[in-house]
Coordinates of C-alpha atoms in Angstrom, one line a residue:
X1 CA 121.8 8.6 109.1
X2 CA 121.3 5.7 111.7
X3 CA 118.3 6.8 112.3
X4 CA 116.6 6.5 108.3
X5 CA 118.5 3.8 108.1
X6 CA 116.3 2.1 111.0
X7 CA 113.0 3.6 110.0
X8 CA 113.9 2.0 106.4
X9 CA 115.0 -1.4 107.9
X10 CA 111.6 -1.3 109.5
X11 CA 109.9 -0.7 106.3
X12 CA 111.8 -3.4 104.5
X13 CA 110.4 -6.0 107.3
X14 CA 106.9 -5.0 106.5
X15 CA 107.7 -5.1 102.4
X16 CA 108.9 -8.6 103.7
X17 CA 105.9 -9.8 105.5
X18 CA 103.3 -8.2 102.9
X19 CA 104.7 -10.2 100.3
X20 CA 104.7 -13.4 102.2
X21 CA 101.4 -15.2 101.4
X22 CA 100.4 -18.7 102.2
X23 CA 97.9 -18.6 99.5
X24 CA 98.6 -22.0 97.8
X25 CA 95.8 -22.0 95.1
X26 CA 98.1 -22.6 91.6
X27 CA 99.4 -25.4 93.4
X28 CA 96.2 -26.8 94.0
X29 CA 94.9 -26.0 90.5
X30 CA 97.6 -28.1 89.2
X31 CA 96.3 -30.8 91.2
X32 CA 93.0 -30.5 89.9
X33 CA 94.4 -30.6 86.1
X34 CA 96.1 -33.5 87.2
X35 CA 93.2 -35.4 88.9
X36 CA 95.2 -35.6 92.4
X37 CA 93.3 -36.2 95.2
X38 CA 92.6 -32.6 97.6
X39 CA 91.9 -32.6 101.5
X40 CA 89.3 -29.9 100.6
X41 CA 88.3 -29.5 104.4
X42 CA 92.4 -28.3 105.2
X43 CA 92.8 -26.1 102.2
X44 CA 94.0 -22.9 102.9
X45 CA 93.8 -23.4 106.5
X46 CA 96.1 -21.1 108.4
X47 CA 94.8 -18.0 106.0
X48 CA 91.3 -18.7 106.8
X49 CA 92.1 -19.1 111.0
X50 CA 94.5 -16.2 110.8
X51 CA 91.7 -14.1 109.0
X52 CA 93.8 -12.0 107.2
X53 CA 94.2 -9.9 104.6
X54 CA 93.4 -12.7 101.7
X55 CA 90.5 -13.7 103.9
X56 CA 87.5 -13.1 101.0
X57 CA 89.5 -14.4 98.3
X58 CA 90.5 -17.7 99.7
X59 CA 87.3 -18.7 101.4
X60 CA 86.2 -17.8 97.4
X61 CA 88.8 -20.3 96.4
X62 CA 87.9 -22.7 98.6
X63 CA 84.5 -22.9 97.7
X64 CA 85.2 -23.2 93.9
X65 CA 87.7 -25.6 94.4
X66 CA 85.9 -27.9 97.2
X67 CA 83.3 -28.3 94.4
X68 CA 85.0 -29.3 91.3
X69 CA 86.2 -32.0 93.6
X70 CA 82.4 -32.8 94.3
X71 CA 82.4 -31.5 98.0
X72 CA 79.7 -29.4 98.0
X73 CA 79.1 -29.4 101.9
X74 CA 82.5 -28.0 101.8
X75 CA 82.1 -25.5 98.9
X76 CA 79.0 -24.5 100.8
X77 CA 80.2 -23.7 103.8
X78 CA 83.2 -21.7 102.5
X79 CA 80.6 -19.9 100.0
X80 CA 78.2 -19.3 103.2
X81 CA 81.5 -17.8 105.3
X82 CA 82.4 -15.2 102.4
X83 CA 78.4 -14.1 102.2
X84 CA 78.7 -13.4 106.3
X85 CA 81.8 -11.5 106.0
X86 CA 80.3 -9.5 102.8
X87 CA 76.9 -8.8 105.0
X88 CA 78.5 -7.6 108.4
X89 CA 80.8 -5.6 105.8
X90 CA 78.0 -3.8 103.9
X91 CA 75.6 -2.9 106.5
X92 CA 78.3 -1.4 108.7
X93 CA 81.0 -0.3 106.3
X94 CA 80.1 3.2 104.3
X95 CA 84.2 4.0 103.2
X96 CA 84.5 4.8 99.8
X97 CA 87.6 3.0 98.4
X98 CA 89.6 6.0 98.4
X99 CA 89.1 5.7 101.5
X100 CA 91.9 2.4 101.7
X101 CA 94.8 5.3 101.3
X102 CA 95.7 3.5 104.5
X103 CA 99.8 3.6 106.3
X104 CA 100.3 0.3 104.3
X105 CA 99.0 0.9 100.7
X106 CA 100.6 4.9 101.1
X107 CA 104.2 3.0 102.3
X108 CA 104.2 -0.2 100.4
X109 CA 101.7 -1.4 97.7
X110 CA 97.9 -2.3 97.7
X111 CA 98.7 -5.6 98.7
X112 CA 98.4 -4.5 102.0
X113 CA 95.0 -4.1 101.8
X114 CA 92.2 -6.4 102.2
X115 CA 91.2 -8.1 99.3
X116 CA 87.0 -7.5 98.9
X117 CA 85.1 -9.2 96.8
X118 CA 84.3 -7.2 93.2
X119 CA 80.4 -7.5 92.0
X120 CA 81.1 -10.1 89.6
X121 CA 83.2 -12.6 91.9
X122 CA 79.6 -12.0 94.1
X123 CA 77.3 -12.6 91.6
X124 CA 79.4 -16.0 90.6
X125 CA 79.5 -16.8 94.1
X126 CA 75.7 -17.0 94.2
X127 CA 75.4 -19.1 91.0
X128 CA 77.5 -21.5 92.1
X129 CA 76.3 -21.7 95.6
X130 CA 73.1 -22.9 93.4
X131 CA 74.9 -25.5 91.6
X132 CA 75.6 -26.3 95.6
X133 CA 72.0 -26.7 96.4
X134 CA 71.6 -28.3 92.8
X135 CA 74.2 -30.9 94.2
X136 CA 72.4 -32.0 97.2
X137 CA 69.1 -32.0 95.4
X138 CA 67.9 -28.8 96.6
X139 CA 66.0 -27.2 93.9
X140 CA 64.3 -24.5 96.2
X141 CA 67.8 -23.4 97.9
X142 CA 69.3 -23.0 94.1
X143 CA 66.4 -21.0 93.0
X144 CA 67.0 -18.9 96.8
X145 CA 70.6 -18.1 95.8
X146 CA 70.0 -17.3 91.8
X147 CA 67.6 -14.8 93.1
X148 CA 70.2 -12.7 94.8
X149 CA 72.5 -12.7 91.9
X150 CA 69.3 -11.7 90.0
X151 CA 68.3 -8.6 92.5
X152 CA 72.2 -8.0 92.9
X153 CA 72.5 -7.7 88.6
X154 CA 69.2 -5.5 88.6
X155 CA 69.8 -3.4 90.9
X156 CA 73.7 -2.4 89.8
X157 CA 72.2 -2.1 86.3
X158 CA 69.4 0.4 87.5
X159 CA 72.0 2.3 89.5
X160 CA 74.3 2.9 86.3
X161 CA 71.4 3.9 84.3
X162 CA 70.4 6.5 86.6
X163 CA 70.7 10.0 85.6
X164 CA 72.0 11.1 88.9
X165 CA 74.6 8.3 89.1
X166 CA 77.8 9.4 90.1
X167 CA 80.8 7.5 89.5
X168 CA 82.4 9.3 92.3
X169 CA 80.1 7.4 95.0
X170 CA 80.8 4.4 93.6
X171 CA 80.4 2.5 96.8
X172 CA 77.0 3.7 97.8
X173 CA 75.6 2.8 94.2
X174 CA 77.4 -0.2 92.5
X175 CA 79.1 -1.9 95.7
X176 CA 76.2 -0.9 97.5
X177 CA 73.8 -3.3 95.7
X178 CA 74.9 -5.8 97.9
X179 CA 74.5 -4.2 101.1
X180 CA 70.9 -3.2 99.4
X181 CA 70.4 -6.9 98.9
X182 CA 70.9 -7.6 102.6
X183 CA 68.6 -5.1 103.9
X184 CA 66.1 -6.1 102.2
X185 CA 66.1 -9.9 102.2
X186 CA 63.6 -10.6 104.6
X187 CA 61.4 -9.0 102.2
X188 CA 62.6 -10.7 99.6
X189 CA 61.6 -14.0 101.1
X190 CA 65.6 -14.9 101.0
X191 CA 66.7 -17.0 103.9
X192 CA 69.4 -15.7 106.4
X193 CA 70.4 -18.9 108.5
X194 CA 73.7 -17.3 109.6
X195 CA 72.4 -15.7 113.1
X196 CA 73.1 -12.1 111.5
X197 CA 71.0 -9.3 112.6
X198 CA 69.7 -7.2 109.4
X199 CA 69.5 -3.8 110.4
X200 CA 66.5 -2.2 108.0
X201 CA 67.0 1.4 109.0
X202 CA 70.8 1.6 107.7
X203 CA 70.4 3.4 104.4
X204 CA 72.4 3.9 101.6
X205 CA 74.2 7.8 101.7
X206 CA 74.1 9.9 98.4
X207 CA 77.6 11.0 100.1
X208 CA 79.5 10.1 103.2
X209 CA 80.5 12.7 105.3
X210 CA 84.2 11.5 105.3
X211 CA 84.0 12.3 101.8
X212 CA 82.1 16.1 101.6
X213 CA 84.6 17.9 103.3
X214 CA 88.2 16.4 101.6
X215 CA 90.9 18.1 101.6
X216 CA 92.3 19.5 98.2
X217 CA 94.8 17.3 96.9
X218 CA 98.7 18.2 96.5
X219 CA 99.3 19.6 93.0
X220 CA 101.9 17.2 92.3
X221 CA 99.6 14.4 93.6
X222 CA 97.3 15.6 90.8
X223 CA 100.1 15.8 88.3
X224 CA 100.7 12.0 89.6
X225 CA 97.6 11.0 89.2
X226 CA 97.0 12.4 85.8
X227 CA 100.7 10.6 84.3
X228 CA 99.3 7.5 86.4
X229 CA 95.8 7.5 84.3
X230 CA 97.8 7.6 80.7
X231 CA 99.5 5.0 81.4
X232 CA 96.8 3.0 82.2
X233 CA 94.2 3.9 79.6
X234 CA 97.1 3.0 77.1
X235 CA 97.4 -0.6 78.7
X236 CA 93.3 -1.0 78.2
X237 CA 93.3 0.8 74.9
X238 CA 95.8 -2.1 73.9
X239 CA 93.4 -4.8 75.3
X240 CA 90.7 -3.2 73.2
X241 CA 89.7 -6.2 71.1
X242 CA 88.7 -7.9 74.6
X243 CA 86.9 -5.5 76.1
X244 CA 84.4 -5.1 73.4
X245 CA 83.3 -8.8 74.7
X246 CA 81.7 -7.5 77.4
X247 CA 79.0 -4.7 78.0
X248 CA 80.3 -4.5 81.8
X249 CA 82.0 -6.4 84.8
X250 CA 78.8 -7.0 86.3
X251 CA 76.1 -7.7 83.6
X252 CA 76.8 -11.5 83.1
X253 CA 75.3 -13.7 80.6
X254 CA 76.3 -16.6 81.8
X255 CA 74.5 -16.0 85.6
X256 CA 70.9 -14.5 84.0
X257 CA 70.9 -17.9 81.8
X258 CA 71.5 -20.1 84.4
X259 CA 69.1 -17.8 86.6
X260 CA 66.4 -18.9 83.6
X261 CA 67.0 -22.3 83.9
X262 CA 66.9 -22.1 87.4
X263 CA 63.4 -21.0 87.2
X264 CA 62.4 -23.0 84.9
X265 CA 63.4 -25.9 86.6
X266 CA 61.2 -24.6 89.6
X267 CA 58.1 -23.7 87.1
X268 CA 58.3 -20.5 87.3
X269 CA 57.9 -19.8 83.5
X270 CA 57.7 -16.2 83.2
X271 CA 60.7 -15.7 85.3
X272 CA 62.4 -17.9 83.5
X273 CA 61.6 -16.3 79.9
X274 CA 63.0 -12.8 81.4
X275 CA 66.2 -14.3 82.4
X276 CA 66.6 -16.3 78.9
X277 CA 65.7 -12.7 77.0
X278 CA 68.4 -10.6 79.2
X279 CA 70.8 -13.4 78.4
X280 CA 69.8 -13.0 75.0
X281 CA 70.6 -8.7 74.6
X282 CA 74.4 -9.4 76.0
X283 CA 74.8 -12.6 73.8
X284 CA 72.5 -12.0 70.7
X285 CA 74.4 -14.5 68.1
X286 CA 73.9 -17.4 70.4
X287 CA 71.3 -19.5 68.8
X288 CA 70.5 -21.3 72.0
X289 CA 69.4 -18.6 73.7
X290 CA 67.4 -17.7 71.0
X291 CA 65.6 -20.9 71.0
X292 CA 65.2 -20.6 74.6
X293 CA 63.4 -17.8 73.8
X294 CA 61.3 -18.8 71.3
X295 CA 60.1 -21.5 73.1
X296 CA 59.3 -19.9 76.6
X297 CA 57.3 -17.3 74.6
X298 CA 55.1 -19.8 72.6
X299 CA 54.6 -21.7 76.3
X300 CA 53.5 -19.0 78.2
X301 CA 51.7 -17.3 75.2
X302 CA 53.9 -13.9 74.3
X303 CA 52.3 -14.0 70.7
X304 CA 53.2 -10.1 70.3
X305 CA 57.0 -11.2 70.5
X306 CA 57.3 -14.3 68.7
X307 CA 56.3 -12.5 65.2
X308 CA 59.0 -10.5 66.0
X309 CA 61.4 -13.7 66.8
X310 CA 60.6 -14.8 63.7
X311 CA 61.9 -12.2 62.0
X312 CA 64.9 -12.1 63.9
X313 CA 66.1 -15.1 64.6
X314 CA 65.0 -17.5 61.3
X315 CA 66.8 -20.3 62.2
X316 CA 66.0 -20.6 65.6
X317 CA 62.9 -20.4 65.0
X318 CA 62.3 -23.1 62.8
X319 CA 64.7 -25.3 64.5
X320 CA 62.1 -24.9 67.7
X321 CA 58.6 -24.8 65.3
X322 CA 60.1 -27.9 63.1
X323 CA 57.9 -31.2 63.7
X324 CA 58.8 -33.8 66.0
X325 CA 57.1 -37.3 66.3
X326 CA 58.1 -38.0 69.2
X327 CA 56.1 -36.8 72.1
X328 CA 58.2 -38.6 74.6
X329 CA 61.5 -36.0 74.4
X330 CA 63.3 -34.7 77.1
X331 CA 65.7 -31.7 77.2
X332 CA 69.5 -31.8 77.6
X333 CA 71.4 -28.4 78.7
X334 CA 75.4 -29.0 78.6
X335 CA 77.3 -26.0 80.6
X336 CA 81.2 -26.0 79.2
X337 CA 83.6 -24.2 81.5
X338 CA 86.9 -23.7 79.8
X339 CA 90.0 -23.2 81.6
X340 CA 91.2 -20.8 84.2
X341 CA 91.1 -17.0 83.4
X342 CA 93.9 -14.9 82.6
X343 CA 96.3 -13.9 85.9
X344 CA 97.0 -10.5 86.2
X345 CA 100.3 -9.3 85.2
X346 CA 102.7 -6.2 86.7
X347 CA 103.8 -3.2 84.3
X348 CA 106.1 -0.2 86.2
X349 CA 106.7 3.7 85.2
X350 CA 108.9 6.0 86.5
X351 CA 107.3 9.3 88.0
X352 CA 110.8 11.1 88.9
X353 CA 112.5 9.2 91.3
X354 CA 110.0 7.1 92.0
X355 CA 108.6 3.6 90.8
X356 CA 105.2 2.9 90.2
X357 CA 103.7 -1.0 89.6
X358 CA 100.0 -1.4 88.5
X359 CA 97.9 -4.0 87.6
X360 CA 97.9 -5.1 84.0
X361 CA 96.4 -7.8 81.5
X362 CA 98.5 -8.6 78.4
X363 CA 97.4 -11.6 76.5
X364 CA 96.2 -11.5 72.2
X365 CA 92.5 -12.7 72.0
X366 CA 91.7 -15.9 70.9
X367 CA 87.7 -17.0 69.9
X368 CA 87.3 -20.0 72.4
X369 CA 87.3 -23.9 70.7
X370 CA 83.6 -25.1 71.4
X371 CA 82.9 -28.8 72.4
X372 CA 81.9 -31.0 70.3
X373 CA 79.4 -33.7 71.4
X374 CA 78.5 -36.9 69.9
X375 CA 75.7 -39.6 70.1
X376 CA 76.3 -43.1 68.0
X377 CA 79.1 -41.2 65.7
X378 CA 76.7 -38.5 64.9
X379 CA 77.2 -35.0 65.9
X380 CA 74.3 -33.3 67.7
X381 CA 76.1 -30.1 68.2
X382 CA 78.6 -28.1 69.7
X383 CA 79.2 -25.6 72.6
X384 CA 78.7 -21.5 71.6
X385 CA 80.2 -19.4 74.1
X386 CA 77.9 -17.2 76.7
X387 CA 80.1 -15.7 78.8
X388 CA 83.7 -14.1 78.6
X389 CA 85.2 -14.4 81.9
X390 CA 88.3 -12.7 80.5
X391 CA 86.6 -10.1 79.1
X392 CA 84.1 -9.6 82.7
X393 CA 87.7 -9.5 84.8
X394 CA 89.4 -6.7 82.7
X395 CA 85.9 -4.9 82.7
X396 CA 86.3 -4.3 86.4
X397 CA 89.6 -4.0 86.6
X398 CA 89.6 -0.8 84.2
X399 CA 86.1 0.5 86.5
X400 CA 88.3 0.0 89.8
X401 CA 91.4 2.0 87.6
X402 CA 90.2 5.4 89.5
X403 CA 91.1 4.6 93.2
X404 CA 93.4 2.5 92.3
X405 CA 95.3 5.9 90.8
X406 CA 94.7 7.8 94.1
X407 CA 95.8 5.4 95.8
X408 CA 99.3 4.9 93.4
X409 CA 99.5 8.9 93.8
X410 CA 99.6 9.3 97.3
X411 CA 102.4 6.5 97.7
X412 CA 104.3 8.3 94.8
X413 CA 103.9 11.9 96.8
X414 CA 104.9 10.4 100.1
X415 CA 107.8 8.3 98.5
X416 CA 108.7 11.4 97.0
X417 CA 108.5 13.6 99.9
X418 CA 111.3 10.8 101.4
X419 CA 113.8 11.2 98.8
X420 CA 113.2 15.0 98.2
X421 CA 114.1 15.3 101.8
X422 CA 117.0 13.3 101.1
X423 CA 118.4 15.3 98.3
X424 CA 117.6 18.4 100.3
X425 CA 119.8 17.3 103.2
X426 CA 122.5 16.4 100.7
X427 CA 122.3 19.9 98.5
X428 CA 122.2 21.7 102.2
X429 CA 125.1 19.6 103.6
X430 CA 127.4 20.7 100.5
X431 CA 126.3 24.1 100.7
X432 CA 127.0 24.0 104.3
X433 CA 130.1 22.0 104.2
X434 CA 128.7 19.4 106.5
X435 CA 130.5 15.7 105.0
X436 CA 128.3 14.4 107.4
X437 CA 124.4 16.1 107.0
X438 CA 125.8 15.5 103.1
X439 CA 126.3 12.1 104.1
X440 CA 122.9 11.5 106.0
X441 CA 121.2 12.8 103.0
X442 CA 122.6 10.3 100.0
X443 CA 121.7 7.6 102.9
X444 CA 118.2 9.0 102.7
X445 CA 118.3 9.2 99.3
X446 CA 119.9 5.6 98.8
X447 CA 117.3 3.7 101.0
X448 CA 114.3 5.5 99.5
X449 CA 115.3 4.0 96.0
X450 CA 116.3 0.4 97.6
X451 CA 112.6 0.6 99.7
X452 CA 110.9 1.6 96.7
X453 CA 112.3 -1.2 94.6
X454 CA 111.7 -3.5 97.4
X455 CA 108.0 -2.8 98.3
X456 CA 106.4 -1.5 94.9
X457 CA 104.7 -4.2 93.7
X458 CA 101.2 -4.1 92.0
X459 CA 98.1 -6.1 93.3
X460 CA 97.8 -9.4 91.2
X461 CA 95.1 -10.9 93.5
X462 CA 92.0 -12.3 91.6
X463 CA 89.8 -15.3 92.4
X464 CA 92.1 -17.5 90.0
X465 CA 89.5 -20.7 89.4
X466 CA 87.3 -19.0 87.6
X467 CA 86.4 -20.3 84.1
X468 CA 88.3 -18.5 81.4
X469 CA 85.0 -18.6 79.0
X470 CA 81.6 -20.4 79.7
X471 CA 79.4 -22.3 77.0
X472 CA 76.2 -23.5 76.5
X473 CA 74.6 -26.7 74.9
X474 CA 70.8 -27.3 74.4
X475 CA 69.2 -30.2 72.5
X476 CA 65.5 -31.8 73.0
X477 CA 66.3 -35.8 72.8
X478 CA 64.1 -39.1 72.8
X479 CA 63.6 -40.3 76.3
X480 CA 65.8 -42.9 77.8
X481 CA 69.5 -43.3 78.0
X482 CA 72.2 -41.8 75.7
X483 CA 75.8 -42.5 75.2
X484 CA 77.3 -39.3 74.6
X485 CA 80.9 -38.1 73.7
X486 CA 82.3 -35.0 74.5
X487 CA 85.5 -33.8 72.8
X488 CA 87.1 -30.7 73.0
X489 CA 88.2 -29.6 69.1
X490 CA 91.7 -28.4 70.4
X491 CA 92.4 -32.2 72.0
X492 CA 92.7 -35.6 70.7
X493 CA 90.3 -37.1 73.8
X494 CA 87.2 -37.7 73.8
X495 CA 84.6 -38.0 77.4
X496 CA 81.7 -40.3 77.2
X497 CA 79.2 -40.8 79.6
X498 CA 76.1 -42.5 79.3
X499 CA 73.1 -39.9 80.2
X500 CA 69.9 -40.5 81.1
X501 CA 66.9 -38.9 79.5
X502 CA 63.6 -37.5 81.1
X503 CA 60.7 -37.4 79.0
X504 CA 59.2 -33.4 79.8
X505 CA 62.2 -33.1 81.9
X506 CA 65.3 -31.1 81.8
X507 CA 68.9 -32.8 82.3
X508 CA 71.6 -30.5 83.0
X509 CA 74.8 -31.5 82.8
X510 CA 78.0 -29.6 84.1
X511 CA 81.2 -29.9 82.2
X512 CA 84.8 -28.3 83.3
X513 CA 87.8 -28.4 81.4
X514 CA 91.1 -27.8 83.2
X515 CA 94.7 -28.8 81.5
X516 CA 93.9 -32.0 79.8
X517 CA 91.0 -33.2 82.4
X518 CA 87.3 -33.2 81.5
X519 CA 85.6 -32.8 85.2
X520 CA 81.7 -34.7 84.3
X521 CA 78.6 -33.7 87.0
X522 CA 75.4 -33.8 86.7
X523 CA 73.5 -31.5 88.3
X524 CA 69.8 -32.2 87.4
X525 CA 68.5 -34.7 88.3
X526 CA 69.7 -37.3 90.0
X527 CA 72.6 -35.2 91.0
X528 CA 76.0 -37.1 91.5
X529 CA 79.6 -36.4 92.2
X530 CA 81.8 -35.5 89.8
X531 CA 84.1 -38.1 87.6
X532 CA 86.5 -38.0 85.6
X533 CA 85.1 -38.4 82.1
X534 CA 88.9 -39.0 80.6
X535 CA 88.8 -42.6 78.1
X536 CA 92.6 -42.8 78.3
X537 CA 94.9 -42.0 81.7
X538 CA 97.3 -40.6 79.3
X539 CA 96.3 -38.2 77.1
X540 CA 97.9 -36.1 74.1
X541 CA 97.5 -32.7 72.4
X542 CA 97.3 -32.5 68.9

């Protein structure tokens, strides 16, 4: 008895030190809503030098956060430490992710694995990395880093479109992309400034050989695993309504329309109209987008299309074809990033004696208030929505569902095994007359239940400072300066900010929303820190 006892006292300590993590980022979000001043450089300090666990996801953090509060050497550098870590661990890493069943996920919970970086969070690294570049006046590193979320995007889209794909390689086809994008980035004309060594003759396996020969699984694994998979289809069937939002976790509007304006801002036109028309398939109401595309075709001369435009998108197009005097205008594009996405929440089932905790989102969906923005009292527009955040994180959380189940099966077999052997030892004990093998085995029986309590916990982690929803502005205004107001339609307060106009130029102007803060940047040209755009310090809901 002594002796389970120990083993379980042991366990208890790890349950205990898996579930202690320095990872401070809600406190520091709450200090972004409330406009409280951040040592960017410090945050998350010991979990970066410890280089644990939470390694990926915090330097992710850091980056985001480090650039809402206008740091974007810091934001950079953070960004530029996650893309080493992902490189060194694509070219050299071919483990499927059922290949994590490791000691710690099988005897306490998936937290104690590493947390990697999903294809979306990679792809939104990128794009912000160019807002980086943006920030420091660096049009030809932006356009650098929208090209690898472009050839990332591309490339996972080819690979679920082929007819060979397999979901069960998932890591050599999907997950892969990214190790694709590093061997090939020479060729690509990317830059690698990092000192890493890109190995061109590592290849991407149809199959690993750790994963040809496996071992047929227990039949009451299976039996776990198939109870396991109910439970969770029935917690995505519920979320439904949001999942029809999105196509997929890793085709992302909001990334392929800033990659268009990207390249338009560098000239190149026709890269620029591809981007804008991609955007346009996964966000077909938005009528920006389809005056984006309307007018890229007419300036680069895709007269086949544009009849077709014409047809299909009326008002856009005579919004775009309407006349206009004024020869001197200059384009405004408004990006609206709204909130913080939805935090994972923890649901449990029993599977006999056993506990299980998984990874749930439970929220009602709720169409996104645009902003509204303002010139002299007038309205010029408002905000329409081109990306669901939301609906891109419970995409990939329902495509990682499969391993996630082997890996909740195994624990529940080898939990299981533990208290069977337990109620073995108690049944053999009574039958024997032995008080104390009896004894031993309701200890066994006892601190299986009180371990499995203790340490089943589902994996909540997400990069948590993403934007709950993203939206888009685009107007064409006289050249010179503009004092605008921007106003969210839920809130009582109104941001202004006096912007300057371009004539033939584009002004892009970055706007966050976080609690009752409006966080004001703009990012081409003339590129400046970002300000709070609040007109009162104290401000009300409706």
């Amino acid at each position: 008895m002594k002796k389970y006892l120990l083993i379980f006292s042991f366990l208890a300590l790890i349950v205990y030190l898996t579930g202690c993590n320095s990872n401070n980022t809600l406190q520091y979000m709450d200090a972004i809503e409330q406009n409280k001043p951040l040592d960017v450089k410090s945050l998350y300090e010991d979990d970066i030098k410890d280089e644990g666990r939470n390694l990926e996801l915090v330097l992710m953090e850091k980056g985001r956060i480090a650039q809402l509060e206008g740091d974007y050497k810091v934001s950079m550098s953070s960004f530029k430490d996650e893309i080493d870590i992902l490189r060194k661990r694509e070219i050299y890493d071919d483990t499927l992710p059922e290949a994590q069943i490791s000691a710690g996920s099988v005897l306490v919970n998936d937290n104690t694995l590493d947390y990697r970086a999903r294809l979306f969070e990679i792809e939104m690294i990128y794009l912000y990395q160019s807002y980086n570049y943006l920030g420091e006046g660096s049009l030809d590193g932006a356009l650098v880093e929208i090209r690898r979320s472009d050839f990332i995007m591309n490339e996972a889209e080819k690979a679920r479109r082929n007819e060979n794909f397999d979901d069960e390689y998932f890591r050599q086809t999907e997950a892969g992309i990214q190790k694709k994008l590093f061997e090939n980035e020479n060729n690509l004309n990317f830059s690698s400034d990092d000192g890493v060594k890109l190995d061109s003759s590592v290849t991407i396996d149809s199959k690993s050989e750790e994963n040809k020969n496996q071992e047929p699984k227990d039949s009451k694994q299976t039996e776990y695993e198939d109870q396991l998979r109910s439970a969770a289809d029935q917690s995505f069937a519920d979320m439904k309504e949001v999942l029809q939002k999105s196509k997929s976790s890793f085709l992302n509007p909001y990334v392929v329309f800033v990659s268009g304006l990207i390249h338009e801002l560098g000239g190149e036109f026709d890269d620029a109209y591809i981007s804008y028309k991609k955007a346009l398939e996964l966000m077909p109401s938005n009528i920006y987008l389809q005056k984006d595309v309307i007018r890229l075709a007419e300036k680069i001369g895709r007269n086949e299309e544009l009849s077709k435009f014409e047809s299909e998108f009326p008002v856009a197009w005579k919004e775009v074809n309407k006349k206009n005097d004024s020869k001197d205008n200059g384009r405004l594009v408004v990006i609206y990033e709204d909130g913080w996405i939805e935090k994972k929440q923890q649901e449990k089932i029993s599977l006999g004696a056993v506990a299980v905790a998984y990874p749930v989102y439970n929220y009602k969906w709720i169409e996104p208030s645009p902003l509204n923005i303002k010139t002299k009292g007038e309205t010029l527009g408002s905000t329409f929505p081109i990306c669901y955040m939301n609906a891109l994180t419970l995409r990939a959380l329902k495509e990682e569902q499969k391993w996630r189940v082997i890996r909740q099966a195994a624990r529940v077999t080898a939990k299981g095994s533990a208290f069977a052997a337990g109620a073995a030892m108690t049944t053999a004990g009574a039958i024997g007359g032995s008080s104390s093998l009896q004894l031993a085995g309701l200890g066994v029986m006892a601190a299986t239940a009180v371990y499995n309590n203790m340490s089943e916990n589902a994996d909540l982690r997400c990069w948590m400072t993403l934007p709950e929803n993203i939206q888009i502005f685009t107007a064409e205004l006289p050249e010179g300066k503009h004092e605008l107001t921007f106003m969210p339609l839920t809130e009582q307060h109104n941001g202004e900010k006096n912007i300057n106009i371009i004539s033939g130029k584009t002004t892009v102007v970055w706007i966050v929303h976080v609690g009752q803060r409006l966080i004001f940047t703009r990012l081409w040209p003339n590129a400046e820190k970002n300000e709070n755009i609040e007109k009162d310090s104290k401000i009300e809901n409706k």
